[in-house]
Coordinates of C-alpha atoms in Angstrom, one line a residue:
M4 CA -4.0 34.7 55.9
L5 CA -7.5 33.3 56.4
S6 CA -9.1 36.3 54.6
F7 CA -6.6 35.8 51.7
F8 CA -7.8 32.2 51.2
K9 CA -11.4 33.3 51.4
E10 CA -10.9 36.0 48.8
Y11 CA -9.2 33.7 46.3
K12 CA -11.3 30.5 47.1
F13 CA -13.4 30.7 44.0
F14 CA -10.3 31.5 41.9
G15 CA -8.6 28.4 43.3
I16 CA -11.7 26.2 42.5
A17 CA -11.9 27.5 39.0
L18 CA -8.1 26.9 38.5
L19 CA -8.5 23.3 39.8
I20 CA -11.4 22.6 37.4
L21 CA -9.5 24.1 34.5
S22 CA -6.5 21.9 35.4
V23 CA -8.6 18.8 35.4
I24 CA -10.1 19.7 32.0
I25 CA -6.6 20.3 30.5
I26 CA -5.2 17.1 31.9
S27 CA -8.3 15.2 30.5
V28 CA -7.8 16.7 27.1
F29 CA -4.1 15.8 26.9
Y30 CA -4.9 12.3 28.1
S31 CA -7.5 11.8 25.4
I32 CA -5.1 13.1 22.7
L33 CA -2.3 10.8 23.8
N34 CA -4.7 7.8 23.8
V35 CA -6.3 8.4 20.4
E36 CA -6.2 5.1 18.5
K37 CA -3.8 5.2 15.6
P38 CA -5.2 4.0 12.2
L39 CA -4.1 0.6 11.2
P40 CA -1.2 0.5 8.6
I41 CA -1.9 -0.4 5.0
Y42 CA 0.6 -3.1 4.0
Q43 CA 2.4 -2.9 0.7
P44 CA 4.6 -5.6 -1.0
S45 CA 7.7 -3.4 -0.5
K46 CA 7.1 -3.3 3.2
V47 CA 6.6 -7.0 3.8
N48 CA 9.2 -9.7 4.3
F49 CA 10.5 -10.3 0.8
E50 CA 10.3 -14.1 1.3
M51 CA 6.5 -13.8 1.4
V52 CA 6.3 -11.7 -1.8
D53 CA 6.5 -12.7 -5.4
S54 CA 9.6 -11.2 -7.0
T55 CA 7.5 -9.4 -9.7
I56 CA 5.8 -7.1 -7.1
Q57 CA 8.5 -6.7 -4.4
H58 CA 9.0 -3.1 -5.6
V59 CA 5.3 -2.1 -5.2
S60 CA 4.9 0.6 -2.5
K61 CA 1.3 1.7 -3.0
Y62 CA -2.1 0.8 -4.3
H63 CA -1.7 -2.9 -3.5
K64 CA -5.1 -4.8 -3.3
I65 CA -6.3 -8.3 -3.2
A66 CA -6.9 -9.5 -6.7
N67 CA -10.1 -10.8 -8.2
F68 CA -10.7 -14.5 -7.5
S69 CA -13.2 -17.3 -8.3
L70 CA -13.1 -20.4 -6.1
I71 CA -15.5 -23.0 -4.8
N72 CA -16.6 -23.3 -1.2
Q73 CA -17.6 -26.2 1.1
N74 CA -21.2 -26.1 -0.4
G75 CA -20.1 -26.2 -4.0
K76 CA -20.9 -22.5 -4.4
T77 CA -18.6 -20.2 -6.5
I78 CA -17.2 -17.6 -4.3
T79 CA -15.7 -14.4 -5.8
Q80 CA -14.6 -11.0 -4.5
N81 CA -18.2 -9.9 -4.9
D82 CA -19.2 -12.1 -1.9
Y83 CA -16.8 -10.0 0.2
K84 CA -17.7 -6.6 -1.3
D85 CA -17.9 -3.9 1.4
K86 CA -16.8 -6.4 4.0
I87 CA -14.0 -6.6 6.4
Y88 CA -12.6 -10.1 6.4
V89 CA -9.9 -12.4 7.9
A90 CA -8.1 -14.7 5.5
D91 CA -5.7 -17.6 5.9
F92 CA -4.3 -20.6 4.1
F93 CA -4.6 -24.2 5.4
F94 CA -5.3 -27.8 4.3
T95 CA -7.7 -30.2 6.0
T96 CA -5.2 -33.0 6.5
C97 CA -2.6 -30.8 8.2
Q98 CA -1.7 -32.1 11.7
T99 CA 0.6 -29.4 12.8
I100 CA -0.4 -25.7 12.9
C101 CA -3.7 -25.9 11.0
P102 CA -5.8 -27.4 13.7
I103 CA -4.8 -24.6 16.1
M104 CA -5.4 -22.0 13.4
T105 CA -8.8 -23.4 12.6
D106 CA -9.8 -23.4 16.2
H107 CA -8.7 -19.8 16.5
M108 CA -10.6 -18.9 13.4
A109 CA -13.7 -20.5 15.0
K110 CA -13.2 -18.3 18.0
I111 CA -13.1 -15.2 15.7
Q112 CA -16.3 -16.6 14.0
K113 CA -18.0 -16.7 17.4
E114 CA -17.1 -13.1 18.2
I115 CA -18.3 -11.7 14.8
L116 CA -21.2 -14.0 14.3
N117 CA -23.8 -11.2 14.4
D118 CA -21.6 -8.6 12.8
K119 CA -22.8 -8.2 9.2
E120 CA -19.6 -6.3 8.2
V121 CA -17.1 -9.0 9.0
M122 CA -16.5 -12.4 7.3
L123 CA -13.8 -15.1 7.2
L124 CA -12.1 -16.8 4.2
S125 CA -9.8 -19.9 4.3
H126 CA -8.0 -21.1 1.2
S127 CA -6.9 -24.7 0.8
V128 CA -3.3 -25.1 -0.4
T129 CA -4.0 -28.7 -1.4
P130 CA -7.0 -28.3 -3.7
K131 CA -6.6 -31.8 -5.2
I132 CA -7.1 -33.3 -1.8
D133 CA -9.6 -30.8 -0.5
S134 CA -12.5 -31.4 -2.7
V135 CA -15.9 -29.9 -1.9
A136 CA -17.0 -33.0 -0.1
Q137 CA -13.8 -33.0 2.0
L138 CA -14.2 -29.3 2.8
K139 CA -17.8 -29.9 3.8
R140 CA -16.8 -32.7 6.2
Y141 CA -14.2 -30.5 7.7
A142 CA -16.6 -27.5 8.0
I143 CA -19.1 -29.6 9.9
E144 CA -16.4 -31.0 12.2
K145 CA -15.1 -27.5 13.0
G146 CA -18.4 -25.8 13.4
V147 CA -18.1 -23.5 10.3
N148 CA -21.1 -21.2 9.8
D149 CA -21.7 -21.1 6.1
T150 CA -23.0 -17.5 6.2
K151 CA -19.8 -16.2 7.8
W152 CA -16.9 -18.4 6.8
N153 CA -16.0 -19.9 3.4
L154 CA -13.5 -22.7 3.0
V155 CA -12.4 -22.5 -0.6
T156 CA -10.7 -24.8 -3.1
G157 CA -10.2 -24.5 -6.8
D158 CA -7.4 -23.9 -9.3
K159 CA -4.1 -24.5 -7.6
K160 CA -2.3 -21.8 -9.7
Q161 CA -4.9 -19.2 -8.8
I162 CA -4.7 -20.1 -5.0
Y163 CA -0.9 -19.9 -5.1
E164 CA -0.9 -16.6 -6.9
L165 CA -3.4 -15.2 -4.4
A166 CA -1.0 -16.3 -1.6
R167 CA 2.1 -14.8 -3.1
K168 CA 0.8 -11.8 -5.1
S169 CA -2.2 -10.7 -3.1
Y170 CA -2.0 -11.8 0.5
L171 CA 1.8 -11.9 0.7
A172 CA 1.5 -14.8 3.0
V173 CA 3.6 -17.8 1.9
K174 CA 7.3 -18.6 1.5
T175 CA 7.5 -20.3 -1.9
D176 CA 5.8 -20.4 -5.2
G177 CA 5.3 -24.1 -5.2
N178 CA 6.6 -26.6 -7.8
G179 CA 3.5 -28.7 -8.3
D180 CA 4.2 -31.3 -5.6
E181 CA 1.3 -32.3 -3.4
Y182 CA 2.5 -30.4 -0.4
D183 CA 4.8 -27.9 -2.0
M184 CA 3.5 -24.6 -0.7
I185 CA 5.2 -23.6 2.6
H186 CA 2.2 -21.9 4.0
T187 CA 2.5 -19.9 7.2
E188 CA 0.5 -19.3 10.4
N189 CA -0.5 -15.9 9.2
F190 CA -4.0 -14.5 9.4
M191 CA -4.5 -11.4 7.3
L192 CA -7.0 -8.6 8.0
I193 CA -8.5 -7.2 4.9
D194 CA -10.5 -4.0 4.8
K195 CA -13.5 -3.0 2.6
K196 CA -11.1 -1.6 -0.1
R197 CA -9.4 -5.0 -0.3
Q198 CA -6.2 -3.7 1.3
I199 CA -4.1 -5.7 3.9
R200 CA -4.4 -4.0 7.3
G201 CA -2.8 -6.5 9.6
Y202 CA -0.8 -9.7 9.9
Y203 CA -1.3 -12.0 13.0
D204 CA 0.1 -15.3 14.2
G205 CA -2.9 -17.6 13.9
T206 CA -1.4 -20.0 16.5
K207 CA -1.1 -17.4 19.3
P208 CA -4.1 -16.4 21.5
E209 CA -2.7 -13.0 22.2
D210 CA -2.5 -12.3 18.4
I211 CA -6.2 -13.3 18.1
E212 CA -7.1 -10.8 20.7
R213 CA -5.1 -8.2 18.9
L214 CA -6.9 -9.0 15.7
L215 CA -10.3 -8.8 17.2
N216 CA -9.4 -5.4 18.6
D217 CA -8.0 -4.3 15.2
I218 CA -11.3 -5.2 13.6
K219 CA -13.0 -2.7 16.0
I220 CA -10.5 0.0 15.0
L221 CA -11.0 -0.7 11.3
K222 CA -14.8 -0.5 11.6
K223 CA -14.4 3.1 13.0
E224 CA -12.8 4.2 9.7
D225 CA -16.1 4.1 7.9

């Protein structure tokens, strides 16, 4: 019996090593990160989508825009060209979910501060109230870094159309009242091709962690 084990000792060692390699390969295959989904209007809650595009199932992208940031600078899609960015909708006088969302956006800013590929974009849903001066005060109060994070105001119709037809992020079109848009707690992750790659609850710390991880996954696509 002892001679048998001596004779097949090297075979056994080789078999053990091969088994470890096979198990490692299977483990790595099972743990490959799946690519993030690309969200289309037809796959998003219809309440968030303008009725004219609810049927769209492919090729959806964020539309061109021209808005004014906290420094009075015109911000367009060109400022986000070849960038991954996180977008949301807010207003500076909001006392409910907006302060939490802004604090969480500030946390994301801290994490991506030295990452040249990633930026942030917050759209005011009360542009008449949120003037450039008001946005600047808010930006200073919240620690906004002007090179990473734009708070934008501008034409109300354009902002509402972006919310409903591009970001698929709000529940009503708005009827012109001061606080008519029912904006949500959504953060949207946008890729370098201006496609929506993720939705996150901007009030939940666990969703912020998921968003930060998804940014890392998205960067690996390049």
